[in-house]
Amino acid sequence: MAILHEGAIPVRPRARAATLLFALIVTLIVAPAARAEVEHPRQQWLRDSTAGLFLHWGMFTAPRHLDCAAWERDVTEGGWTADYWVDEARKLGASYIVLATFHSRLGYARPWPSEIPGSCATKRDLLGELVTAGKAKDVRIILYMTDDPQWHNEQGVETLDSAAYSAYKGRQVDLTTRAGFGMYSYDLFFEVMEKYQDLAGFWIDNDNDYWEQNKLYEQIREKRPSWLLSNNNEDTPIMDTVSNEQKTGMTPAYDYPQAAWTPMPRLVEADYKLPTTGDWWYDGGNHPVDVRLSTGRYITNAGSSMKSLMAETPMVNGRFPPQQEAFNAFMSTWVPPIKESLQGTEGGGYMYGGMRPGFWNDGAHGVITVSRDGAKVQYVHVVTRPSTDMVRLRDNGYRVTRVSDLRTGEQMRFSQSGGHLSILGITRWDQYDTVFKVETADRQHFYDQSTLKATASSSREGHPATALVDGSFQDYWDSDAQLPVSVTLDLGRARKASYLAVNQREWSPTYARETFGRPEDSARIKDYRVYVSDDGKRWGAPVRAGALPSARGVQAIDLGEQHARYIKLEVLNTWAGPQAPRFVRQLQIDEIQVAHGYPLSPATPVPLEAERQQRSGAARLAPCAACSGGAQVTGLGGGSRNAITYREVTVAAAGDHRLQIDHTTAAATSLSVSVNGAAPIKAAVIGDNAAVPADTALSVPLRAGANTITVFSDAAKGPGVDRIAVAPLPPTSYVPKTTMTVDPSGLQWAGPGQQSLKVSATLRLDVEDALDQVELAPAVPAGWTVEGGPATAATMRLGQTLEGTWTLTSPPGQDVASADIPIRASFQVLGRPNTVTRQLRVRLRPADRVFMREAEDSRNQLGSAGITNCGPCSGGQKVRNLGGGPDAYVLFENVTVDTARQYTLYIDFTVNGERSYFVTVNGEPPIEVKVSGVGNNTPYTTSVPITLRAGANTIKVHNDTATAPDLDRLSLG
């Protein structure tokens, strides 16, 4: 396993120019063959599986052994058996085991008798026994192989025997170098292939140049064509599987696929620890397993066709600590009743069809799995249950014929209209995953893709707009980094159009997180506009304008009842910002489908539809295909005489509740709500199409039992009302997800005397919950002054931003004291106050420095390098993934000095082993700076003389051919 798991990035730069050249040649000459590895018959068993069991177990498993023979003795005397591991894997529903014993942090032990000296090898054939036991019970075994020699003496003893291997090879080989270790491990691959024909493949923890230069993978393919190859955190074409390692921080926490960056049909693993705390290997502790988190990951991964590679920590005798055994036992009874929804299925809402996964009604969240027969059978996995007794989700055009609870067999009431399936009257909820089996007749109301034509204002070569309607998710349209950009769909003649179903390419994470090893964000549509035209020339005003969520899976854009030949989707921007250079301004879309209607099953109405309530005055029924039940109530303007009255709004307990009103309007207006005859509560509502529902939520007091709610509008023309929904208020701890960026960010070093600092901040709302009374401003310490008032907004909706800029000035007549200055956004959600804060830290620069700046500072350009946390580092962060290619660098701009002369450049860094930086000043020839160290969390300092000119300079820290150390900060003496 890579050492800094959470800092790993999708594609690790190659370490040598020769490797870059080789990769380019392979891409140009054998691209079709490389692409063919994405889908291959040898992968079918893994595609049919749900999970694997990852076992880190070796010489340094607690209690660690420094002698290989002593470790093997204790393994055997402790009662190790291969059958135990295989049986525990089967309890988890795992189809395979990955054994990580030849691991850099576990003593490079080999659990098989080896004729190749160089590191620990057992006399007992533990690997062979495991392969045999697995074969007998249909559990395949994959062997982990590391590329990394850097931890060879971590425990104070040398675990790699260069002398013995040199004698074996008849030449001098240093196993502690990457080249020497690459040669040694290369030999081991071939030894394993000869000895264990029933092995299922190799799980490879990143690449070694020696392997690539000697075409190791190609030889494995030739020698063992049925074996799988998996590569950690890389998407290498020759590999079968991409493994995404230990991603955390998502919302909900279990939704691991939000961290994925590889589109289907690529085989993808989610590789994560089951123990909540502790190491990847047994460290002596009986660490807990978070059942909620672990089952949620298991289900949501299946909902994205990802395999759950669950890491457990066997002890020296092979047994798992008690809490892990208990979790395995739980899974052995929890999974079987829903097995048909997990094995032999695919994730729904993507290339295999299916309804839309993600966030649903009233706080619900879940995923879809689909059968492989055209999604005629779908499984709705409600991982987070709603706060009400119904689940309402986008149906993606599938006509539903029957819904049942998969665990109990109970047939469920349901309703379908306006593009949504509502499963009603749910009284039994599984604690971790309530699964509904949804049987469908067909997918309705979509035009055949072959009858459509697509053009775009910009396309990257090889990815034309025609890919949008070719019916294939293997091909996609690329905007060629142009924004705004538009796509025009030609229906062939004037036709009815109700909505667009958009499948964007799933090649980026769906949320920003800098601790992945670099800032990453979603390359998905944010703000958009849709136009229609009969002739493709005159477009008029947009029929829709809004924002799509940063979410995986199919997204629908309702159009109202349009009749036109041409539909133009204009994308104004995407969610990715400049902190994500790989994704910013990039847009890729697999398919856009056009629907001309919605499946309708009105026999069981959705509760609280407006058309079924009492109407007064001018309030009248009106058709609305996109509304629940296919109708709405209009004519509500002019005050309370024109109203809808709901007389049986029932809740179990008295108190404040969340009232959601689904309404339609082409322009901003207002609604008023009176509860049980009390004074009305007025709410502003927005919309952009009088035939497409939007929603507004507010807090209302309700009494236990039945309540009467009257809805009207004091505006001259009020909105139409589709339905209302009542649910408990979210917990007081709930804060809608936002992204706040501050420039400059992090720790700032100030010179002597009074200082002024220009600061800007941007708040973005990332979810569909509205914010009210928003204010964004710094809160400076006593004695500081602020020039510039707070930025404010009456309300914020999905994707909207609020920006402010201020000048902060320290107290006069003294040096800057240490100050932590919060940049704070305050707002209300459903009448409750909330805040989010980012800290701007200011410190006095040391007297012997004339310049100092953190590597992670927002004023620097990072290229494809990225930021990760580092507790001992200055500012608590550093830049990692430097080097290995020309795009992985840190560029310090505006390094300002008063005098042109030579300075000492101090470089604060962390490194494990020996590596080099190259420092380029003002574009002059680079200077190599060689450094060494032990441990990626131990900061070191080195220095190099550089010559600067008076005024602004640039300093670039890079290594275009090999991996560079992590960078903490630069300073000038």
Short mmCIF file of C-alpha atoms in Angstrom, two decimals, residues 81-512:
data_model
loop_
_atom_site.label_atom_id
_atom_site.label_comp_id
_atom_site.label_asym_id
_atom_site.label_seq_id
_atom_site.Cartn_x
_atom_site.Cartn_y
_atom_site.Cartn_z
CA THR A 81 -4.97 -21.81 8.13
CA ALA A 82 -5.86 -20.66 4.63
CA ASP A 83 -9.43 -21.94 5.01
CA TYR A 84 -10.13 -19.44 7.77
CA TRP A 85 -9.32 -16.50 5.48
CA VAL A 86 -11.38 -17.95 2.64
CA ASP A 87 -14.36 -18.56 4.92
CA GLU A 88 -14.19 -15.03 6.34
CA ALA A 89 -14.06 -13.63 2.81
CA ARG A 90 -17.19 -15.56 1.90
CA LYS A 91 -19.00 -14.10 4.92
CA LEU A 92 -18.32 -10.66 3.45
CA GLY A 93 -19.65 -11.71 0.06
CA ALA A 94 -16.09 -11.34 -1.28
CA SER A 95 -15.12 -13.20 -4.44
CA TYR A 96 -11.39 -12.63 -4.08
CA ILE A 97 -8.57 -12.01 -1.63
CA VAL A 98 -5.62 -9.69 -2.22
CA LEU A 99 -2.66 -10.79 -0.08
CA ALA A 100 -0.27 -7.93 0.74
CA THR A 101 2.73 -9.59 2.40
CA PHE A 102 5.47 -8.49 0.03
CA HIS A 103 4.84 -4.99 1.35
CA SER A 104 7.26 -2.14 1.97
CA ARG A 105 6.02 -1.53 5.54
CA LEU A 106 5.72 -5.22 6.50
CA GLY A 107 9.29 -6.37 5.89
CA TYR A 108 9.10 -7.32 2.18
CA ALA A 109 8.17 -10.84 3.28
CA ARG A 110 7.34 -13.45 0.66
CA PRO A 111 4.84 -16.07 1.85
CA TRP A 112 6.22 -18.71 -0.46
CA PRO A 113 9.48 -20.73 -0.68
CA SER A 114 11.68 -18.76 -3.07
CA GLU A 115 14.86 -19.59 -4.91
CA ILE A 116 15.61 -15.88 -5.34
CA PRO A 117 17.38 -14.31 -2.34
CA GLY A 118 16.83 -10.71 -1.35
CA SER A 119 14.20 -10.56 1.40
CA CYS A 120 12.27 -12.73 3.83
CA ALA A 121 10.79 -15.92 2.32
CA THR A 122 8.93 -18.64 4.18
CA LYS A 123 9.75 -22.32 4.00
CA ARG A 124 6.05 -23.15 4.27
CA ASP A 125 4.08 -22.40 1.12
CA LEU A 126 1.48 -20.12 2.67
CA LEU A 127 0.56 -18.62 -0.69
CA GLY A 128 0.13 -22.01 -2.28
CA GLU A 129 -2.14 -23.19 0.53
CA LEU A 130 -4.25 -20.05 0.16
CA VAL A 131 -4.58 -20.50 -3.61
CA THR A 132 -5.66 -24.12 -3.12
CA ALA A 133 -8.17 -23.27 -0.40
CA GLY A 134 -9.61 -20.43 -2.45
CA LYS A 135 -10.00 -22.57 -5.55
CA ALA A 136 -11.95 -25.17 -3.57
CA LYS A 137 -14.49 -22.52 -2.46
CA ASP A 138 -14.54 -20.28 -5.54
CA VAL A 139 -12.54 -17.44 -3.97
CA ARG A 140 -9.74 -16.21 -6.19
CA ILE A 141 -6.37 -15.07 -4.84
CA ILE A 142 -4.49 -12.01 -6.12
CA LEU A 143 -0.95 -11.25 -4.99
CA TYR A 144 0.09 -7.74 -3.99
CA MET A 145 3.44 -6.50 -5.35
CA THR A 146 5.15 -3.28 -4.28
CA ASP A 147 7.37 -1.01 -6.35
CA ASP A 148 8.85 0.78 -3.33
CA PRO A 149 12.18 0.02 -1.57
CA GLN A 150 12.28 3.18 0.55
CA TRP A 151 11.21 1.55 3.84
CA HIS A 152 13.95 -1.11 3.78
CA ASN A 153 15.36 -0.13 7.18
CA GLU A 154 12.35 1.47 8.85
CA GLN A 155 12.54 -0.85 11.88
CA GLY A 156 16.28 -0.31 12.39
CA VAL A 157 17.24 -3.53 10.60
CA GLU A 158 17.96 -4.05 6.92
CA THR A 159 15.19 -6.09 5.30
CA LEU A 160 16.64 -6.14 1.77
CA ASP A 161 19.73 -8.33 1.20
CA SER A 162 21.57 -6.69 -1.71
CA ALA A 163 24.64 -8.89 -1.29
CA ALA A 164 22.69 -12.14 -1.59
CA TYR A 165 20.77 -10.94 -4.61
CA SER A 166 23.94 -9.59 -6.24
CA ALA A 167 25.57 -13.00 -5.84
CA TYR A 168 22.49 -14.64 -7.35
CA LYS A 169 22.56 -12.28 -10.35
CA GLY A 170 26.33 -12.31 -10.77
CA ARG A 171 26.46 -8.52 -10.73
CA GLN A 172 26.28 -5.74 -8.18
CA VAL A 173 22.69 -4.70 -7.46
CA ASP A 174 21.57 -2.27 -4.75
CA LEU A 175 18.07 -3.33 -3.73
CA THR A 176 17.54 -0.10 -1.80
CA THR A 177 17.41 1.85 -5.07
CA ARG A 178 14.33 1.87 -7.27
CA ALA A 179 16.26 0.44 -10.20
CA GLY A 180 17.77 -2.37 -8.13
CA PHE A 181 14.49 -3.15 -6.42
CA GLY A 182 12.75 -3.08 -9.77
CA MET A 183 15.10 -5.77 -11.07
CA TYR A 184 14.62 -7.92 -7.97
CA SER A 185 10.82 -7.67 -7.93
CA TYR A 186 10.73 -8.23 -11.70
CA ASP A 187 12.32 -11.63 -11.11
CA LEU A 188 9.75 -12.38 -8.42
CA PHE A 189 6.86 -11.80 -10.83
CA PHE A 190 8.19 -14.56 -13.07
CA GLU A 191 8.87 -16.91 -10.18
CA VAL A 192 5.28 -16.53 -9.01
CA MET A 193 3.89 -17.05 -12.50
CA GLU A 194 5.82 -20.32 -12.78
CA LYS A 195 4.85 -21.64 -9.35
CA TYR A 196 1.15 -20.68 -9.07
CA GLN A 197 -0.87 -21.22 -12.21
CA ASP A 198 -4.13 -20.93 -10.26
CA LEU A 199 -3.33 -17.46 -8.97
CA ALA A 200 -5.78 -14.88 -10.33
CA GLY A 201 -3.37 -12.01 -10.91
CA PHE A 202 -1.30 -9.20 -9.40
CA TRP A 203 -2.37 -6.11 -7.45
CA ILE A 204 0.44 -3.62 -8.17
CA ASP A 205 1.10 -0.67 -5.87
CA ASN A 206 2.20 1.85 -8.52
CA ASP A 207 4.82 1.31 -11.20
CA ASN A 208 8.57 0.83 -11.30
CA ASP A 209 10.55 2.13 -14.25
CA TYR A 210 12.48 -1.12 -14.55
CA TRP A 211 9.23 -3.04 -14.99
CA GLU A 212 8.00 -0.71 -17.68
CA GLN A 213 11.27 -0.49 -19.54
CA ASN A 214 11.43 -4.29 -19.65
CA LYS A 215 7.76 -4.63 -20.66
CA LEU A 216 6.80 -6.64 -17.59
CA TYR A 217 3.06 -6.20 -18.03
CA GLU A 218 3.15 -7.27 -21.66
CA GLN A 219 5.01 -10.40 -20.66
CA ILE A 220 2.47 -11.17 -17.92
CA ARG A 221 -0.27 -10.83 -20.51
CA GLU A 222 1.56 -13.28 -22.78
CA LYS A 223 2.47 -15.79 -20.09
CA ARG A 224 -0.73 -15.67 -18.02
CA PRO A 225 -3.45 -14.22 -20.28
CA SER A 226 -6.26 -15.10 -17.85
CA TRP A 227 -4.72 -13.21 -14.91
CA LEU A 228 -5.92 -9.79 -13.83
CA LEU A 229 -3.70 -6.76 -13.30
CA SER A 230 -4.73 -4.00 -10.94
CA ASN A 231 -2.83 -0.75 -10.40
CA ASN A 232 -3.19 1.48 -7.39
CA ASN A 233 -4.43 5.03 -8.11
CA GLU A 234 -3.44 4.90 -11.78
CA ASP A 235 -5.42 4.36 -14.93
CA THR A 236 -2.88 2.41 -16.99
CA PRO A 237 -4.40 1.06 -20.22
CA ILE A 238 -2.88 -2.41 -19.97
CA MET A 239 -4.31 -2.90 -16.49
CA ASP A 240 -7.71 -4.45 -15.88
CA THR A 241 -8.57 -2.56 -12.71
CA VAL A 242 -8.05 0.88 -11.23
CA SER A 243 -8.03 0.92 -7.44
CA ASN A 244 -9.05 4.09 -5.56
CA GLU A 245 -7.41 4.07 -2.16
CA GLN A 246 -8.95 5.21 1.16
CA LYS A 247 -10.99 8.24 0.17
CA THR A 248 -12.78 10.07 2.95
CA GLY A 249 -14.63 13.32 3.55
CA MET A 250 -17.62 12.78 1.27
CA THR A 251 -21.18 13.78 2.11
CA PRO A 252 -22.65 11.34 3.02
CA ALA A 253 -19.46 9.82 4.40
CA TYR A 254 -20.19 6.41 2.89
CA ASP A 255 -20.63 7.65 -0.69
CA TYR A 256 -17.20 6.46 -1.83
CA PRO A 257 -17.98 6.80 -5.58
CA GLN A 258 -17.90 10.59 -5.20
CA ALA A 259 -14.12 10.15 -5.08
CA ALA A 260 -13.98 8.07 -8.26
CA TRP A 261 -12.50 9.54 -11.43
CA THR A 262 -12.66 6.65 -13.90
CA PRO A 263 -15.74 6.23 -16.09
CA MET A 264 -17.48 2.95 -16.78
CA PRO A 265 -16.96 0.36 -18.15
CA ARG A 266 -13.47 0.50 -16.59
CA LEU A 267 -13.21 -1.95 -13.70
CA VAL A 268 -12.80 0.13 -10.56
CA GLU A 269 -12.12 -0.84 -6.95
CA ALA A 270 -12.79 1.18 -3.85
CA ASP A 271 -9.96 0.16 -1.55
CA TYR A 272 -10.65 1.07 2.08
CA LYS A 273 -10.03 0.01 5.67
CA LEU A 274 -12.79 -1.69 7.63
CA PRO A 275 -11.31 -0.84 11.05
CA THR A 276 -12.19 2.77 11.71
CA THR A 277 -8.85 3.53 13.34
CA GLY A 278 -5.35 2.09 13.27
CA ASP A 279 -3.02 1.03 10.49
CA TRP A 280 -3.70 -1.00 7.37
CA TRP A 281 -2.14 -3.94 9.22
CA TYR A 282 -2.66 -5.33 12.70
CA ASP A 283 -0.94 -2.97 15.13
CA GLY A 284 -2.00 -4.74 18.32
CA GLY A 285 -5.38 -3.05 18.71
CA ASN A 286 -8.91 -4.38 18.47
CA HIS A 287 -10.10 -1.37 16.48
CA PRO A 288 -13.83 -0.82 15.92
CA VAL A 289 -15.60 -1.25 12.59
CA ASP A 290 -18.15 1.44 11.76
CA VAL A 291 -21.00 -0.74 10.50
CA ARG A 292 -22.97 2.20 9.13
CA LEU A 293 -20.01 3.53 7.15
CA SER A 294 -18.87 0.12 5.94
CA THR A 295 -22.25 -1.15 4.77
CA GLY A 296 -22.92 2.20 3.11
CA ARG A 297 -19.69 1.96 1.17
CA TYR A 298 -20.49 -1.62 0.20
CA ILE A 299 -23.86 -0.60 -1.26
CA THR A 300 -22.92 2.69 -2.91
CA ASN A 301 -19.91 1.11 -4.57
CA ALA A 302 -22.18 -1.54 -6.08
CA GLY A 303 -24.42 1.31 -7.25
CA SER A 304 -21.52 2.60 -9.36
CA SER A 305 -20.29 -0.82 -10.58
CA MET A 306 -17.29 -0.43 -8.26
CA LYS A 307 -15.86 -3.33 -6.29
CA SER A 308 -15.47 -2.95 -2.53
CA LEU A 309 -11.93 -4.05 -1.67
CA MET A 310 -12.23 -4.15 2.11
CA ALA A 311 -9.00 -4.18 4.13
CA GLU A 312 -8.96 -6.20 7.34
CA THR A 313 -6.00 -6.70 9.67
CA PRO A 314 -5.16 -10.34 10.42
CA MET A 315 -3.02 -11.06 13.45
CA VAL A 316 0.15 -13.16 13.27
CA ASN A 317 -1.88 -16.37 13.59
CA GLY A 318 -4.14 -15.22 10.75
CA ARG A 319 -7.26 -14.60 12.81
CA PHE A 320 -8.99 -11.24 12.71
CA PRO A 321 -9.44 -9.11 15.83
CA PRO A 322 -12.84 -9.71 17.50
CA GLN A 323 -14.59 -6.61 16.19
CA GLN A 324 -13.67 -7.48 12.61
CA GLU A 325 -14.82 -11.07 13.08
CA ALA A 326 -18.11 -9.72 14.43
CA PHE A 327 -18.58 -7.52 11.39
CA ASN A 328 -17.92 -10.45 9.07
CA ALA A 329 -20.51 -12.51 10.95
CA PHE A 330 -23.02 -9.67 10.64
CA MET A 331 -22.44 -9.42 6.89
CA SER A 332 -22.95 -13.17 6.50
CA THR A 333 -26.60 -12.73 7.48
CA TRP A 334 -27.25 -9.15 6.29
CA VAL A 335 -26.15 -9.55 2.65
CA PRO A 336 -27.88 -12.81 1.53
CA PRO A 337 -31.47 -11.45 1.54
CA ILE A 338 -30.44 -8.70 -0.92
CA LYS A 339 -27.80 -10.68 -2.80
CA GLU A 340 -29.68 -10.55 -6.11
CA SER A 341 -29.45 -6.74 -6.05
CA LEU A 342 -25.66 -6.76 -5.65
CA GLN A 343 -24.18 -9.65 -7.60
CA GLY A 344 -24.44 -9.79 -11.36
CA THR A 345 -25.87 -6.24 -11.45
CA GLU A 346 -24.51 -2.88 -12.58
CA GLY A 347 -24.73 0.62 -11.18
CA GLY A 348 -27.91 2.38 -12.27
CA GLY A 349 -28.15 5.85 -13.79
CA TYR A 350 -25.06 5.42 -15.94
CA MET A 351 -24.25 3.57 -19.15
CA TYR A 352 -26.28 0.53 -18.13
CA GLY A 353 -29.52 2.48 -17.75
CA GLY A 354 -31.54 2.93 -14.61
CA MET A 355 -33.10 5.65 -12.51
CA ARG A 356 -31.15 8.50 -10.96
CA PRO A 357 -29.01 7.82 -7.87
CA GLY A 358 -27.96 10.32 -5.22
CA PHE A 359 -29.95 12.68 -3.02
CA TRP A 360 -33.71 12.16 -3.06
CA ASN A 361 -36.56 13.60 -0.99
CA ASP A 362 -36.55 14.64 2.66
CA GLY A 363 -32.90 13.84 3.32
CA ALA A 364 -32.92 10.43 1.60
CA HIS A 365 -29.84 9.23 -0.22
CA GLY A 366 -29.15 6.05 -2.11
CA VAL A 367 -28.15 4.29 -5.30
CA ILE A 368 -29.65 2.14 -8.01
CA THR A 369 -28.49 -1.26 -9.21
CA VAL A 370 -29.90 -2.74 -12.41
CA SER A 371 -30.21 -6.12 -14.02
CA ARG A 372 -28.25 -6.69 -17.18
CA ASP A 373 -31.34 -7.19 -19.35
CA GLY A 374 -31.87 -3.56 -20.21
CA ALA A 375 -32.66 -2.43 -16.64
CA LYS A 376 -36.08 -4.13 -16.63
CA VAL A 377 -35.46 -4.98 -12.98
CA GLN A 378 -33.99 -2.20 -10.85
CA TYR A 379 -33.15 -2.07 -7.17
CA VAL A 380 -33.60 1.15 -5.22
CA HIS A 381 -31.16 1.09 -2.30
CA VAL A 382 -32.21 3.61 0.36
CA VAL A 383 -29.04 3.89 2.39
CA THR A 384 -30.08 7.05 4.25
CA ARG A 385 -33.81 6.91 4.85
CA PRO A 386 -35.94 10.02 4.41
CA SER A 387 -37.54 11.75 7.36
CA THR A 388 -40.95 10.80 5.95
CA ASP A 389 -42.63 7.53 4.90
CA MET A 390 -42.02 7.83 1.15
CA VAL A 391 -39.11 7.76 -1.29
CA ARG A 392 -39.33 9.97 -4.36
CA LEU A 393 -36.70 9.80 -7.10
CA ARG A 394 -36.25 10.64 -10.76
CA ASP A 395 -37.48 7.73 -12.90
CA ASN A 396 -35.38 8.46 -16.04
CA GLY A 397 -38.32 7.46 -18.22
CA TYR A 398 -38.84 3.89 -16.97
CA ARG A 399 -42.49 2.83 -16.69
CA VAL A 400 -42.83 1.02 -13.38
CA THR A 401 -45.21 -1.93 -13.07
CA ARG A 402 -44.48 -3.28 -9.59
CA VAL A 403 -42.52 -2.34 -6.47
CA SER A 404 -41.72 -4.68 -3.59
CA ASP A 405 -39.50 -4.71 -0.51
CA LEU A 406 -36.68 -7.10 -1.42
CA ARG A 407 -36.05 -8.21 2.17
CA THR A 408 -39.66 -8.88 3.12
CA GLY A 409 -41.39 -9.43 -0.22
CA GLU A 410 -44.07 -6.87 0.74
CA GLN A 411 -45.71 -5.26 -2.30
CA MET A 412 -45.47 -1.47 -2.07
CA ARG A 413 -47.88 1.24 -3.18
CA PHE A 414 -46.33 3.62 -5.68
CA SER A 415 -47.14 6.54 -7.94
CA GLN A 416 -45.43 7.77 -11.07
CA SER A 417 -45.79 11.15 -12.76
CA GLY A 418 -43.82 14.25 -13.69
CA GLY A 419 -40.65 12.22 -14.18
CA HIS A 420 -40.64 10.83 -10.64
CA LEU A 421 -41.34 7.50 -8.97
CA SER A 422 -42.79 7.79 -5.48
CA ILE A 423 -42.76 4.68 -3.26
CA LEU A 424 -45.44 5.28 -0.62
CA GLY A 425 -46.40 4.18 2.87
CA ILE A 426 -43.06 2.72 3.92
CA THR A 427 -43.23 1.44 7.49
CA ARG A 428 -40.29 -1.01 7.61
CA TRP A 429 -36.82 0.44 7.22
CA ASP A 430 -33.61 -1.55 7.34
CA GLN A 431 -31.06 0.18 9.55
CA TYR A 432 -28.45 0.24 6.80
CA ASP A 433 -30.10 -0.37 3.40
CA THR A 434 -33.78 -0.67 2.58
CA VAL A 435 -33.97 -2.24 -0.88
CA PHE A 436 -36.96 -1.96 -3.19
CA LYS A 437 -37.22 -4.23 -6.20
CA VAL A 438 -38.67 -2.16 -9.04
CA GLU A 439 -39.99 -4.00 -12.07
CA THR A 440 -40.41 -2.00 -15.26
CA ALA A 441 -42.08 -2.57 -18.62
CA ASP A 442 -39.90 -0.38 -20.77
CA ARG A 443 -38.35 3.07 -21.07
CA GLN A 444 -40.85 5.48 -22.54
CA HIS A 445 -41.02 8.70 -24.52
CA PHE A 446 -37.40 8.99 -25.72
CA TYR A 447 -36.53 9.70 -29.32
CA ASP A 448 -34.30 7.14 -31.00
CA GLN A 449 -30.75 8.50 -30.83
CA SER A 450 -30.20 7.55 -34.46
CA THR A 451 -32.85 10.08 -35.52
CA LEU A 452 -31.06 12.98 -33.82
CA LYS A 453 -28.12 15.08 -34.96
CA ALA A 454 -25.81 17.05 -32.71
CA THR A 455 -23.44 19.94 -33.33
CA ALA A 456 -21.37 22.01 -30.92
CA SER A 457 -19.76 25.43 -30.87
CA SER A 458 -16.46 23.75 -29.98
CA SER A 459 -15.17 20.17 -30.00
CA ARG A 460 -11.83 18.55 -29.28
CA GLU A 461 -10.39 16.57 -32.16
CA GLY A 462 -11.48 12.95 -31.89
CA HIS A 463 -14.44 13.78 -29.63
CA PRO A 464 -17.06 15.39 -31.85
CA ALA A 465 -20.59 16.40 -30.95
CA THR A 466 -21.93 13.41 -32.90
CA ALA A 467 -20.79 11.26 -29.95
CA LEU A 468 -23.62 12.80 -27.91
CA VAL A 469 -26.28 10.92 -29.87
CA ASP A 470 -24.44 7.81 -31.07
CA GLY A 471 -25.90 5.60 -28.34
CA SER A 472 -22.43 4.63 -27.08
CA PHE A 473 -20.96 5.52 -23.70
CA GLN A 474 -17.51 4.55 -24.99
CA ASP A 475 -17.43 7.71 -27.12
CA TYR A 476 -17.95 11.19 -25.75
CA TRP A 477 -17.99 14.82 -26.73
CA ASP A 478 -15.25 17.10 -25.38
CA SER A 479 -15.68 20.89 -25.39
CA ASP A 480 -11.95 21.47 -26.00
CA ALA A 481 -11.63 23.59 -22.84
CA GLN A 482 -14.08 26.19 -24.15
CA LEU A 483 -16.62 27.86 -21.88
CA PRO A 484 -19.25 29.04 -22.44
CA VAL A 485 -20.01 26.35 -24.99
CA SER A 486 -23.20 25.18 -26.65
CA VAL A 487 -24.57 21.93 -28.02
CA THR A 488 -27.42 21.96 -30.53
CA LEU A 489 -29.68 18.95 -31.04
CA ASP A 490 -31.60 18.64 -34.32
CA LEU A 491 -34.75 16.52 -33.95
CA GLY A 492 -35.18 16.31 -37.75
CA ARG A 493 -38.48 18.17 -37.71
CA ALA A 494 -40.54 20.14 -35.22
CA ARG A 495 -41.39 17.77 -32.40
CA LYS A 496 -42.54 17.80 -28.82
CA ALA A 497 -39.76 17.97 -26.22
CA SER A 498 -40.30 17.58 -22.48
CA TYR A 499 -36.84 17.09 -20.97
CA LEU A 500 -33.21 16.29 -21.61
CA ALA A 501 -31.49 13.34 -19.95
CA VAL A 502 -27.79 14.20 -19.71
CA ASN A 503 -25.09 11.68 -18.88
CA GLN A 504 -21.86 13.57 -18.28
CA ARG A 505 -18.60 11.67 -18.35
CA GLU A 506 -17.72 10.34 -14.90
CA TRP A 507 -14.03 11.24 -15.10
CA SER A 508 -13.73 13.61 -12.16
CA PRO A 509 -14.67 13.59 -8.45
CA THR A 510 -17.90 15.37 -7.60
CA TYR A 511 -16.60 17.57 -4.83
CA ALA A 512 -13.55 19.66 -4.00
#
